[in-house]
Amino acid sequence: MALEIAFWVLAIVAIAAALAVVTLRNVFRAALSLILCFLAVAGIFIILSADFLAAVQILIYVGAISVLIILAIMLTREVERGSLSNKLVVPVLISAVLFFGTVTFAMLKTSWSLVSLPPAEATTVALASKLFGEDGFILTVEIAAILLLATIIGAITIVREK
Amino acid sequence: MSLGLEHYLVLSAALFSIGLYGALTKRSAVVILMSIELMLNAANIALVAFSRYIVPALLTGQVFTIFSIVVAAAEATVGLAIIMAIYRSRETIDTTKIDLMKW
């Protein structure tokens, strides 16, 4: 019962914060509600018994990406102009609602092959052996490392003064 | 009513649709990037929910989510670097005014 209450609270907070991101005129407040949405998603991960991912979500999204976004807002004087919309509001709103309806219909009508096993306790060790162990995802980990290196070099090259 | 896979999938679809709306209607490039982060988070929720309810012993969805977070961090970094470079040369990040490569 406690899990259900936690899920509904977190889901309502996440959707309200996401709506605030796309509707608020003040870009800085939109960034703050984006952080609230990230925190609610971390809570959803905890309910799904993905404890390591919840910690990673808070460290990377709430800690790093939100700081980057707020830095970009501060450096580009976005707060003065506000978050304006282009001419496509009505068609995009209709398409987004249609997309939501279609995806929800498809998801509810599909008969998923559910497994009623209890979730794994303490996923960190299991994830580490998945990532680094035998028959694991070690090649993908190395590709991700190269991607991050390329990102660092690319970001420095793009932002550097000529 | 107990929690099932469908609850998380509908939540994920709702967050994705909100992010889709923001990414297609906003003029500020930073707000578009924020909406893209929302969509990536929605996909992560769906991956973790599938991992929890369909392959609870394998954790494959959680491994995918880790790589998705890595790619999201890289995308945010390069995206914001491009926005800073555009702002420095054109004094605006309004996507309706950045039409240098528009046919």
Short mmCIF file of C-alpha atoms in Angstrom, two decimals:
data_model
loop_
_atom_site.label_atom_id
_atom_site.label_comp_id
_atom_site.label_asym_id
_atom_site.label_seq_id
_atom_site.Cartn_x
_atom_site.Cartn_y
_atom_site.Cartn_z
CA MET A 1 0.00 0.00 0.00
CA ALA A 2 2.85 2.38 0.84
CA LEU A 3 4.36 1.71 -2.58
CA GLU A 4 1.11 2.67 -4.34
CA ILE A 5 0.84 5.96 -2.43
CA ALA A 6 4.52 6.73 -3.16
CA PHE A 7 4.02 5.93 -6.85
CA TRP A 8 0.99 8.18 -7.25
CA VAL A 9 2.62 11.07 -5.38
CA LEU A 10 5.82 10.79 -7.42
CA ALA A 11 3.95 10.38 -10.71
CA ILE A 12 1.83 13.47 -10.07
CA VAL A 13 4.90 15.48 -9.03
CA ALA A 14 6.82 14.33 -12.13
CA ILE A 15 4.02 15.18 -14.56
CA ALA A 16 3.25 18.52 -12.89
CA ALA A 17 6.95 19.46 -12.97
CA ALA A 18 7.23 18.39 -16.61
CA LEU A 19 4.18 20.51 -17.51
CA ALA A 20 5.77 23.42 -15.65
CA VAL A 21 8.96 22.99 -17.75
CA VAL A 22 7.04 23.51 -21.00
CA THR A 23 4.54 26.13 -19.76
CA LEU A 24 6.44 28.50 -17.43
CA ARG A 25 7.49 31.79 -19.04
CA ASN A 26 10.53 32.20 -16.78
CA VAL A 27 13.32 29.95 -18.13
CA PHE A 28 15.13 29.80 -14.78
CA ARG A 29 11.99 28.52 -13.01
CA ALA A 30 11.49 26.01 -15.83
CA ALA A 31 15.02 24.70 -15.16
CA LEU A 32 14.24 24.41 -11.43
CA SER A 33 11.07 22.40 -12.14
CA LEU A 34 13.11 20.21 -14.49
CA ILE A 35 15.32 19.40 -11.46
CA LEU A 36 12.16 18.55 -9.48
CA CYS A 37 11.07 16.23 -12.29
CA PHE A 38 14.49 14.50 -12.25
CA LEU A 39 14.15 13.98 -8.47
CA ALA A 40 10.68 12.47 -8.89
CA VAL A 41 12.06 10.11 -11.57
CA ALA A 42 14.80 9.07 -9.10
CA GLY A 43 12.02 8.24 -6.63
CA ILE A 44 10.26 6.16 -9.31
CA PHE A 45 13.54 4.25 -9.80
CA ILE A 46 13.63 3.52 -6.04
CA ILE A 47 10.05 2.17 -6.20
CA LEU A 48 11.16 -0.05 -9.10
CA SER A 49 13.96 -1.33 -6.77
CA ALA A 50 16.70 0.12 -8.99
CA ASP A 51 18.72 1.64 -6.15
CA PHE A 52 21.97 2.15 -8.09
CA LEU A 53 20.14 3.89 -10.94
CA ALA A 54 18.38 6.21 -8.48
CA ALA A 55 21.79 7.27 -7.11
CA VAL A 56 23.16 7.72 -10.65
CA GLN A 57 20.07 9.74 -11.61
CA ILE A 58 20.58 12.12 -8.69
CA LEU A 59 24.35 12.41 -9.25
CA ILE A 60 24.30 12.95 -13.03
CA TYR A 61 20.94 14.57 -13.79
CA VAL A 62 20.27 16.55 -10.61
CA GLY A 63 23.94 17.21 -9.95
CA ALA A 64 25.63 17.71 -13.30
CA ILE A 65 23.19 18.22 -16.19
CA SER A 66 21.00 20.69 -14.30
CA VAL A 67 24.09 22.73 -13.36
CA LEU A 68 25.09 22.79 -17.06
CA ILE A 69 21.60 23.93 -18.09
CA ILE A 70 21.44 26.67 -15.45
CA LEU A 71 24.94 27.82 -16.48
CA ALA A 72 23.81 28.03 -20.10
CA ILE A 73 20.70 30.01 -19.11
CA MET A 74 22.82 32.44 -17.09
CA LEU A 75 25.42 32.89 -19.85
CA THR A 76 22.91 33.47 -22.67
CA ARG A 77 20.61 36.01 -20.94
CA GLU A 78 17.60 33.80 -21.56
CA VAL A 79 15.77 34.94 -18.41
CA GLU A 80 15.21 38.43 -19.84
CA ARG A 81 13.47 37.13 -22.97
CA GLY A 82 11.41 34.36 -21.41
CA SER A 83 10.37 31.04 -22.89
CA LEU A 84 8.43 31.86 -26.05
CA SER A 85 6.59 29.47 -28.35
CA ASN A 86 6.78 29.31 -32.13
CA LYS A 87 3.82 29.17 -34.53
CA LEU A 88 3.31 25.40 -34.22
CA VAL A 89 1.60 25.27 -30.80
CA VAL A 90 -1.83 23.98 -31.87
CA PRO A 91 -0.71 21.29 -34.39
CA VAL A 92 2.04 20.07 -32.06
CA LEU A 93 -0.41 19.95 -29.12
CA ILE A 94 -2.81 17.85 -31.19
CA SER A 95 0.01 15.55 -32.36
CA ALA A 96 1.39 15.13 -28.83
CA VAL A 97 -2.06 14.21 -27.45
CA LEU A 98 -2.62 11.81 -30.36
CA PHE A 99 0.83 10.29 -29.77
CA PHE A 100 0.06 9.83 -26.08
CA GLY A 101 -3.28 8.22 -26.87
CA THR A 102 -1.82 5.85 -29.46
CA VAL A 103 1.12 4.76 -27.32
CA THR A 104 -1.07 4.29 -24.23
CA PHE A 105 -3.59 2.26 -26.25
CA ALA A 106 -0.82 0.06 -27.67
CA MET A 107 0.79 -0.42 -24.25
CA LEU A 108 -2.46 -1.32 -22.51
CA LYS A 109 -3.60 -3.70 -25.27
CA THR A 110 -0.31 -5.62 -25.49
CA SER A 111 -0.19 -8.78 -23.38
CA TRP A 112 3.29 -8.52 -21.83
CA SER A 113 4.92 -11.79 -20.78
CA LEU A 114 5.19 -10.78 -17.13
CA VAL A 115 7.39 -12.70 -14.69
CA SER A 116 6.23 -12.53 -11.08
CA LEU A 117 9.67 -12.97 -9.52
CA PRO A 118 10.57 -10.70 -6.62
CA PRO A 119 12.96 -7.91 -7.68
CA ALA A 120 16.67 -8.29 -7.02
CA GLU A 121 17.85 -6.83 -3.73
CA ALA A 122 20.81 -4.39 -3.92
CA THR A 123 21.35 -4.18 -7.67
CA THR A 124 24.85 -2.63 -7.52
CA VAL A 125 26.84 -5.88 -7.37
CA ALA A 126 24.64 -7.55 -10.00
CA LEU A 127 24.99 -4.53 -12.31
CA ALA A 128 28.77 -4.46 -11.86
CA SER A 129 29.08 -8.13 -12.80
CA LYS A 130 26.77 -7.48 -15.78
CA LEU A 131 28.93 -4.58 -16.96
CA PHE A 132 32.44 -5.91 -16.28
CA GLY A 133 32.07 -9.68 -15.87
CA GLU A 134 32.27 -12.60 -18.29
CA ASP A 135 29.78 -12.33 -21.21
CA GLY A 136 28.99 -8.83 -20.04
CA PHE A 137 28.81 -5.43 -21.67
CA ILE A 138 32.53 -4.60 -21.36
CA LEU A 139 32.85 -3.56 -25.03
CA THR A 140 29.93 -1.15 -24.61
CA VAL A 141 31.54 0.26 -21.47
CA GLU A 142 34.71 0.98 -23.45
CA ILE A 143 32.72 2.58 -26.29
CA ALA A 144 30.94 4.75 -23.69
CA ALA A 145 34.34 5.81 -22.32
CA ILE A 146 35.51 6.81 -25.82
CA LEU A 147 32.22 8.68 -26.34
CA LEU A 148 32.79 10.66 -23.13
CA LEU A 149 36.38 11.48 -24.16
CA ALA A 150 35.17 12.65 -27.58
CA THR A 151 32.48 14.73 -25.85
CA ILE A 152 35.01 16.47 -23.61
CA ILE A 153 37.34 17.28 -26.50
CA GLY A 154 34.46 18.36 -28.73
CA ALA A 155 32.89 20.62 -26.10
CA ILE A 156 36.24 22.30 -25.35
CA THR A 157 36.93 22.82 -29.07
CA ILE A 158 33.48 24.28 -29.76
CA VAL A 159 33.39 26.67 -26.81
CA ARG A 160 37.04 27.86 -26.98
CA GLU A 161 37.63 31.48 -27.99
CA LYS A 162 39.15 31.72 -31.47
CA MET B 1 -5.40 -1.61 -7.25
CA SER B 2 -1.83 -2.87 -7.14
CA LEU B 3 0.98 -1.38 -9.19
CA GLY B 4 1.65 -3.03 -12.54
CA LEU B 5 3.85 -2.51 -15.56
CA GLU B 6 1.10 -0.45 -17.24
CA HIS B 7 1.24 2.29 -14.59
CA TYR B 8 4.90 2.97 -15.32
CA LEU B 9 4.41 2.74 -19.09
CA VAL B 10 1.58 5.28 -19.06
CA LEU B 11 3.64 7.61 -16.84
CA SER B 12 6.53 7.23 -19.27
CA ALA B 13 4.27 7.95 -22.26
CA ALA B 14 2.88 11.06 -20.54
CA LEU B 15 6.35 12.45 -19.77
CA PHE B 16 7.51 11.68 -23.33
CA SER B 17 4.50 13.49 -24.85
CA ILE B 18 5.10 16.56 -22.67
CA GLY B 19 8.77 16.56 -23.72
CA LEU B 20 7.75 16.14 -27.38
CA TYR B 21 5.43 19.15 -27.12
CA GLY B 22 8.18 21.27 -25.54
CA ALA B 23 10.86 20.20 -28.02
CA LEU B 24 8.70 21.09 -31.04
CA THR B 25 7.10 24.35 -29.85
CA LYS B 26 9.76 26.25 -27.90
CA ARG B 27 11.90 28.94 -29.52
CA SER B 28 14.73 28.98 -26.97
CA ALA B 29 17.36 26.35 -27.74
CA VAL B 30 18.02 25.76 -24.01
CA VAL B 31 14.34 24.96 -23.36
CA ILE B 32 14.37 22.57 -26.35
CA LEU B 33 17.36 20.79 -24.81
CA MET B 34 15.52 20.61 -21.46
CA SER B 35 12.52 19.00 -23.19
CA ILE B 36 14.82 16.46 -24.84
CA GLU B 37 16.16 15.55 -21.38
CA LEU B 38 12.53 15.00 -20.28
CA MET B 39 12.00 12.59 -23.19
CA LEU B 40 15.18 10.68 -22.34
CA ASN B 41 14.02 10.37 -18.72
CA ALA B 42 10.67 9.00 -19.88
CA ALA B 43 12.46 6.35 -21.96
CA ASN B 44 14.60 5.46 -18.92
CA ILE B 45 11.48 4.91 -16.79
CA ALA B 46 10.07 2.54 -19.43
CA LEU B 47 13.38 0.62 -19.66
CA VAL B 48 13.65 0.18 -15.88
CA ALA B 49 9.97 -0.84 -15.63
CA PHE B 50 10.44 -3.48 -18.36
CA SER B 51 13.56 -4.71 -16.54
CA ARG B 52 11.66 -4.96 -13.24
CA TYR B 53 8.53 -6.71 -14.56
CA ILE B 54 9.70 -8.81 -17.53
CA VAL B 55 13.33 -9.86 -16.82
CA PRO B 56 13.75 -9.18 -13.05
CA ALA B 57 16.71 -11.56 -12.75
CA LEU B 58 18.73 -10.29 -15.73
CA LEU B 59 18.78 -6.48 -15.10
CA THR B 60 19.30 -5.86 -18.84
CA GLY B 61 17.02 -2.83 -18.84
CA GLN B 62 19.02 -1.23 -16.05
CA VAL B 63 22.27 -1.75 -17.99
CA PHE B 64 20.67 -0.08 -21.02
CA THR B 65 19.53 2.78 -18.78
CA ILE B 66 23.11 3.37 -17.61
CA PHE B 67 24.28 3.74 -21.23
CA SER B 68 21.29 5.94 -22.01
CA ILE B 69 22.29 8.24 -19.13
CA VAL B 70 25.88 8.35 -20.44
CA VAL B 71 24.67 9.33 -23.92
CA ALA B 72 22.28 11.91 -22.42
CA ALA B 73 25.13 13.52 -20.49
CA ALA B 74 27.30 13.64 -23.62
CA GLU B 75 24.42 15.08 -25.65
CA ALA B 76 23.68 17.78 -23.07
CA THR B 77 27.36 18.79 -22.92
CA VAL B 78 27.87 19.08 -26.69
CA GLY B 79 24.42 20.67 -27.17
CA LEU B 80 25.05 23.39 -24.62
CA ALA B 81 28.55 23.98 -26.06
CA ILE B 82 26.99 24.51 -29.51
CA ILE B 83 24.40 26.86 -27.97
CA MET B 84 27.18 28.89 -26.32
CA ALA B 85 29.11 29.09 -29.62
CA ILE B 86 25.99 30.23 -31.51
CA TYR B 87 25.19 32.80 -28.83
CA ARG B 88 28.72 34.17 -29.04
CA SER B 89 28.60 34.67 -32.80
CA ARG B 90 24.93 35.64 -33.32
CA GLU B 91 23.86 37.15 -29.93
CA THR B 92 20.68 35.02 -29.91
CA ILE B 93 19.65 31.41 -29.40
CA ASP B 94 16.13 31.85 -30.80
CA THR B 95 15.76 28.82 -33.07
CA THR B 96 13.45 30.72 -35.45
CA LYS B 97 16.25 33.24 -36.08
CA ILE B 98 19.10 30.72 -36.47
CA ASP B 99 18.41 29.94 -40.14
CA LEU B 100 21.93 30.13 -41.58
CA MET B 101 21.68 26.64 -43.11
CA LYS B 102 17.99 26.88 -44.02
CA TRP B 103 17.23 26.28 -47.67
#
